[in-house]
Amino acid sequence: MSQSLSGRCACGSVSFTAVPHGGMHACHCETCRKTSGGVSLSVNCGDDVEVQGALSTYVSSEWGERQFCPTCGSNLFWRLRSGGMTMVSAQAFDDPSAFAFEDEVCIDLKPANYAMAGERPRITLAELAAMHAPQEA
């Protein structure tokens, strides 16, 4: 998918356009669960995100930050602080059904009280970290 899609927060104070780089990912890490109120469903849009409106930012780790609407609290973006990756909340897009369900990450951190139906790759935190580790020359 290489077309720009639009979305917004619940109150409409923040809107955005973004170019998705693939389908939807589910993250089961504790921080995603706590900030989203459940499993976080998001789409990687790289740096191809344009935002209209003011955002609040919460630095959630040494490498990542979360951005949300300061008016309604909608959780909109998780970004690599160094750039190159912006995970946009799939449900914030105007048409969240546009995305295929690609994978589940941090599967080893998922609580036992829920499971997502269907077959797809399920990646542990260690596997995810290895995928995004800086490459040595």
PDB file of C-alpha atoms in Angstrom:
ATOM      1  CA  MET A   1       0.000   0.000   0.000  1.00  0.00           C
ATOM      2  CA  SER A   2       1.592   3.289  -1.017  1.00  0.00           C
ATOM      3  CA  GLN A   3      -1.320   5.702  -0.919  1.00  0.00           C
ATOM      4  CA  SER A   4      -1.797   8.335   1.754  1.00  0.00           C
ATOM      5  CA  LEU A   5      -4.656   7.613   4.164  1.00  0.00           C
ATOM      6  CA  SER A   6      -6.287   9.983   6.634  1.00  0.00           C
ATOM      7  CA  GLY A   7      -7.287   9.676  10.256  1.00  0.00           C
ATOM      8  CA  ARG A   8      -7.965  11.603  13.436  1.00  0.00           C
ATOM      9  CA  CYS A   9      -8.345  11.456  17.180  1.00  0.00           C
ATOM     10  CA  ALA A  10     -11.753  10.969  18.852  1.00  0.00           C
ATOM     11  CA  CYS A  11     -12.477  14.702  19.246  1.00  0.00           C
ATOM     12  CA  GLY A  12     -11.025  15.779  15.881  1.00  0.00           C
ATOM     13  CA  SER A  13      -8.461  18.199  17.350  1.00  0.00           C
ATOM     14  CA  VAL A  14      -5.649  16.177  15.774  1.00  0.00           C
ATOM     15  CA  SER A  15      -5.841  14.846  12.234  1.00  0.00           C
ATOM     16  CA  PHE A  16      -3.201  13.189  10.112  1.00  0.00           C
ATOM     17  CA  THR A  17      -2.342  11.702   6.765  1.00  0.00           C
ATOM     18  CA  ALA A  18       0.038   8.771   6.580  1.00  0.00           C
ATOM     19  CA  VAL A  19       1.414   6.304   4.056  1.00  0.00           C
ATOM     20  CA  PRO A  20       1.230   2.764   5.496  1.00  0.00           C
ATOM     21  CA  HIS A  21       4.230   0.477   4.894  1.00  0.00           C
ATOM     22  CA  GLY A  22       2.314  -2.771   5.228  1.00  0.00           C
ATOM     23  CA  GLY A  23      -0.440  -4.185   7.381  1.00  0.00           C
ATOM     24  CA  MET A  24      -1.514  -4.069  11.003  1.00  0.00           C
ATOM     25  CA  HIS A  25       0.544  -5.323  13.935  1.00  0.00           C
ATOM     26  CA  ALA A  26      -0.683  -6.229  17.418  1.00  0.00           C
ATOM     27  CA  CYS A  27       1.656  -5.452  20.314  1.00  0.00           C
ATOM     28  CA  HIS A  28       1.172  -7.195  23.650  1.00  0.00           C
ATOM     29  CA  CYS A  29       3.907  -5.403  25.643  1.00  0.00           C
ATOM     30  CA  GLU A  30       2.913  -3.981  29.020  1.00  0.00           C
ATOM     31  CA  THR A  31       3.383  -0.345  28.009  1.00  0.00           C
ATOM     32  CA  CYS A  32       1.252  -0.721  24.863  1.00  0.00           C
ATOM     33  CA  ARG A  33      -1.456  -2.481  26.869  1.00  0.00           C
ATOM     34  CA  LYS A  34      -1.473   0.217  29.540  1.00  0.00           C
ATOM     35  CA  THR A  35      -1.444   3.191  27.153  1.00  0.00           C
ATOM     36  CA  SER A  36      -4.041   1.744  24.770  1.00  0.00           C
ATOM     37  CA  GLY A  37      -6.347   0.113  27.306  1.00  0.00           C
ATOM     38  CA  GLY A  38      -5.787  -3.265  25.646  1.00  0.00           C
ATOM     39  CA  VAL A  39      -3.706  -4.766  22.901  1.00  0.00           C
ATOM     40  CA  SER A  40      -2.228  -2.051  20.661  1.00  0.00           C
ATOM     41  CA  LEU A  41      -3.130  -2.369  16.967  1.00  0.00           C
ATOM     42  CA  SER A  42      -0.908  -0.220  14.772  1.00  0.00           C
ATOM     43  CA  VAL A  43       0.478   0.284  11.285  1.00  0.00           C
ATOM     44  CA  ASN A  44       4.074   1.232  10.461  1.00  0.00           C
ATOM     45  CA  CYS A  45       4.126   4.439   8.413  1.00  0.00           C
ATOM     46  CA  GLY A  46       7.865   5.137   8.661  1.00  0.00           C
ATOM     47  CA  ASP A  47       8.374   8.899   8.555  1.00  0.00           C
ATOM     48  CA  ASP A  48       5.484   9.323   6.088  1.00  0.00           C
ATOM     49  CA  VAL A  49       3.137  10.989   8.585  1.00  0.00           C
ATOM     50  CA  GLU A  50       1.822  14.561   8.464  1.00  0.00           C
ATOM     51  CA  VAL A  51      -0.017  15.861  11.515  1.00  0.00           C
ATOM     52  CA  GLN A  52      -2.387  18.788  11.860  1.00  0.00           C
ATOM     53  CA  GLY A  53      -3.017  19.916  15.443  1.00  0.00           C
ATOM     54  CA  ALA A  54      -1.101  19.810  18.702  1.00  0.00           C
ATOM     55  CA  LEU A  55       0.184  16.554  20.177  1.00  0.00           C
ATOM     56  CA  SER A  56       1.381  15.664  23.654  1.00  0.00           C
ATOM     57  CA  THR A  57       4.400  13.370  23.887  1.00  0.00           C
ATOM     58  CA  TYR A  58       5.286  10.771  26.506  1.00  0.00           C
ATOM     59  CA  VAL A  59       8.851   9.414  26.324  1.00  0.00           C
ATOM     60  CA  SER A  60       8.174   5.773  27.154  1.00  0.00           C
ATOM     61  CA  SER A  61      11.671   4.312  26.763  1.00  0.00           C
ATOM     62  CA  GLU A  62      15.201   5.256  25.710  1.00  0.00           C
ATOM     63  CA  TRP A  63      14.264   4.558  22.093  1.00  0.00           C
ATOM     64  CA  GLY A  64      10.539   5.268  21.842  1.00  0.00           C
ATOM     65  CA  GLU A  65       7.914   7.898  22.505  1.00  0.00           C
ATOM     66  CA  ARG A  66       4.140   7.929  22.367  1.00  0.00           C
ATOM     67  CA  GLN A  67       2.063  10.790  21.064  1.00  0.00           C
ATOM     68  CA  PHE A  68      -1.557  11.488  21.879  1.00  0.00           C
ATOM     69  CA  CYS A  69      -4.227  14.172  21.624  1.00  0.00           C
ATOM     70  CA  PRO A  70      -3.976  16.498  24.643  1.00  0.00           C
ATOM     71  CA  THR A  71      -7.727  17.203  24.453  1.00  0.00           C
ATOM     72  CA  CYS A  72      -9.351  13.743  24.282  1.00  0.00           C
ATOM     73  CA  GLY A  73      -6.360  11.526  25.136  1.00  0.00           C
ATOM     74  CA  SER A  74      -6.529   9.390  21.980  1.00  0.00           C
ATOM     75  CA  ASN A  75      -3.342   7.330  21.678  1.00  0.00           C
ATOM     76  CA  LEU A  76      -2.224   8.022  18.087  1.00  0.00           C
ATOM     77  CA  PHE A  77       1.467   7.296  17.494  1.00  0.00           C
ATOM     78  CA  TRP A  78       4.447   5.352  18.802  1.00  0.00           C
ATOM     79  CA  ARG A  79       7.672   6.674  17.271  1.00  0.00           C
ATOM     80  CA  LEU A  80      11.311   5.690  17.309  1.00  0.00           C
ATOM     81  CA  ARG A  81      12.994   8.709  18.868  1.00  0.00           C
ATOM     82  CA  SER A  82      15.811   8.423  16.304  1.00  0.00           C
ATOM     83  CA  GLY A  83      13.295   8.499  13.427  1.00  0.00           C
ATOM     84  CA  GLY A  84      12.464   6.041  10.686  1.00  0.00           C
ATOM     85  CA  MET A  85       9.475   4.360  12.300  1.00  0.00           C
ATOM     86  CA  THR A  86       6.081   5.728  13.310  1.00  0.00           C
ATOM     87  CA  MET A  87       3.494   3.183  14.358  1.00  0.00           C
ATOM     88  CA  VAL A  88       0.058   4.749  13.838  1.00  0.00           C
ATOM     89  CA  SER A  89      -2.961   3.460  15.753  1.00  0.00           C
ATOM     90  CA  ALA A  90      -4.884   1.389  13.213  1.00  0.00           C
ATOM     91  CA  GLN A  91      -8.206   2.416  14.755  1.00  0.00           C
ATOM     92  CA  ALA A  92      -7.390   6.131  14.326  1.00  0.00           C
ATOM     93  CA  PHE A  93      -7.472   5.770  10.524  1.00  0.00           C
ATOM     94  CA  ASP A  94     -10.770   6.705   8.879  1.00  0.00           C
ATOM     95  CA  ASP A  95     -10.991   3.169   7.446  1.00  0.00           C
ATOM     96  CA  PRO A  96      -9.228   0.736   9.803  1.00  0.00           C
ATOM     97  CA  SER A  97     -10.533  -2.212   7.774  1.00  0.00           C
ATOM     98  CA  ALA A  98      -8.008  -1.309   5.043  1.00  0.00           C
ATOM     99  CA  PHE A  99      -5.249  -3.248   6.827  1.00  0.00           C
ATOM    100  CA  ALA A 100      -4.472  -6.948   6.759  1.00  0.00           C
ATOM    101  CA  PHE A 101      -3.531  -8.394  10.164  1.00  0.00           C
ATOM    102  CA  GLU A 102       0.223  -9.126   9.710  1.00  0.00           C
ATOM    103  CA  ASP A 103       1.606 -10.280  13.041  1.00  0.00           C
ATOM    104  CA  GLU A 104       1.604 -10.154  16.829  1.00  0.00           C
ATOM    105  CA  VAL A 105       4.683  -8.876  18.636  1.00  0.00           C
ATOM    106  CA  CYS A 106       5.813  -9.352  22.234  1.00  0.00           C
ATOM    107  CA  ILE A 107       3.712 -12.513  22.281  1.00  0.00           C
ATOM    108  CA  ASP A 108       5.696 -13.716  25.300  1.00  0.00           C
ATOM    109  CA  LEU A 109       4.322 -10.727  27.279  1.00  0.00           C
ATOM    110  CA  LYS A 110       0.651 -11.358  26.405  1.00  0.00           C
ATOM    111  CA  PRO A 111      -1.546 -12.048  29.419  1.00  0.00           C
ATOM    112  CA  ALA A 112      -3.258 -15.443  29.482  1.00  0.00           C
ATOM    113  CA  ASN A 113      -6.795 -13.983  29.632  1.00  0.00           C
ATOM    114  CA  TYR A 114      -7.148 -13.330  25.892  1.00  0.00           C
ATOM    115  CA  ALA A 115      -6.007 -14.721  22.529  1.00  0.00           C
ATOM    116  CA  MET A 116      -6.404 -13.497  18.966  1.00  0.00           C
ATOM    117  CA  ALA A 117      -7.917 -15.934  16.495  1.00  0.00           C
ATOM    118  CA  GLY A 118      -6.221 -16.863  13.246  1.00  0.00           C
ATOM    119  CA  GLU A 119      -2.787 -17.917  12.115  1.00  0.00           C
ATOM    120  CA  ARG A 120      -0.050 -15.291  11.729  1.00  0.00           C
ATOM    121  CA  PRO A 121       3.543 -14.819  12.836  1.00  0.00           C
ATOM    122  CA  ARG A 122       3.857 -14.389  16.603  1.00  0.00           C
ATOM    123  CA  ILE A 123       7.123 -12.732  17.599  1.00  0.00           C
ATOM    124  CA  THR A 124       8.726 -12.570  21.061  1.00  0.00           C
ATOM    125  CA  LEU A 125      10.264  -9.428  22.537  1.00  0.00           C
ATOM    126  CA  ALA A 126      13.781 -10.865  22.023  1.00  0.00           C
ATOM    127  CA  GLU A 127      13.043 -11.650  18.365  1.00  0.00           C
ATOM    128  CA  LEU A 128      11.622  -8.149  17.848  1.00  0.00           C
ATOM    129  CA  ALA A 129      14.681  -6.540  19.474  1.00  0.00           C
ATOM    130  CA  ALA A 130      16.990  -8.593  17.242  1.00  0.00           C
ATOM    131  CA  MET A 131      15.067  -7.458  14.144  1.00  0.00           C
ATOM    132  CA  HIS A 132      15.553  -3.788  15.069  1.00  0.00           C
ATOM    133  CA  ALA A 133      19.068  -3.942  16.525  1.00  0.00           C
ATOM    134  CA  PRO A 134      21.622  -1.654  14.852  1.00  0.00           C
ATOM    135  CA  GLN A 135      23.604  -3.520  12.209  1.00  0.00           C
ATOM    136  CA  GLU A 136      27.379  -3.655  12.639  1.00  0.00           C
ATOM    137  CA  ALA A 137      29.516  -2.713   9.638  1.00  0.00           C
TER     138      ALA A 137
END
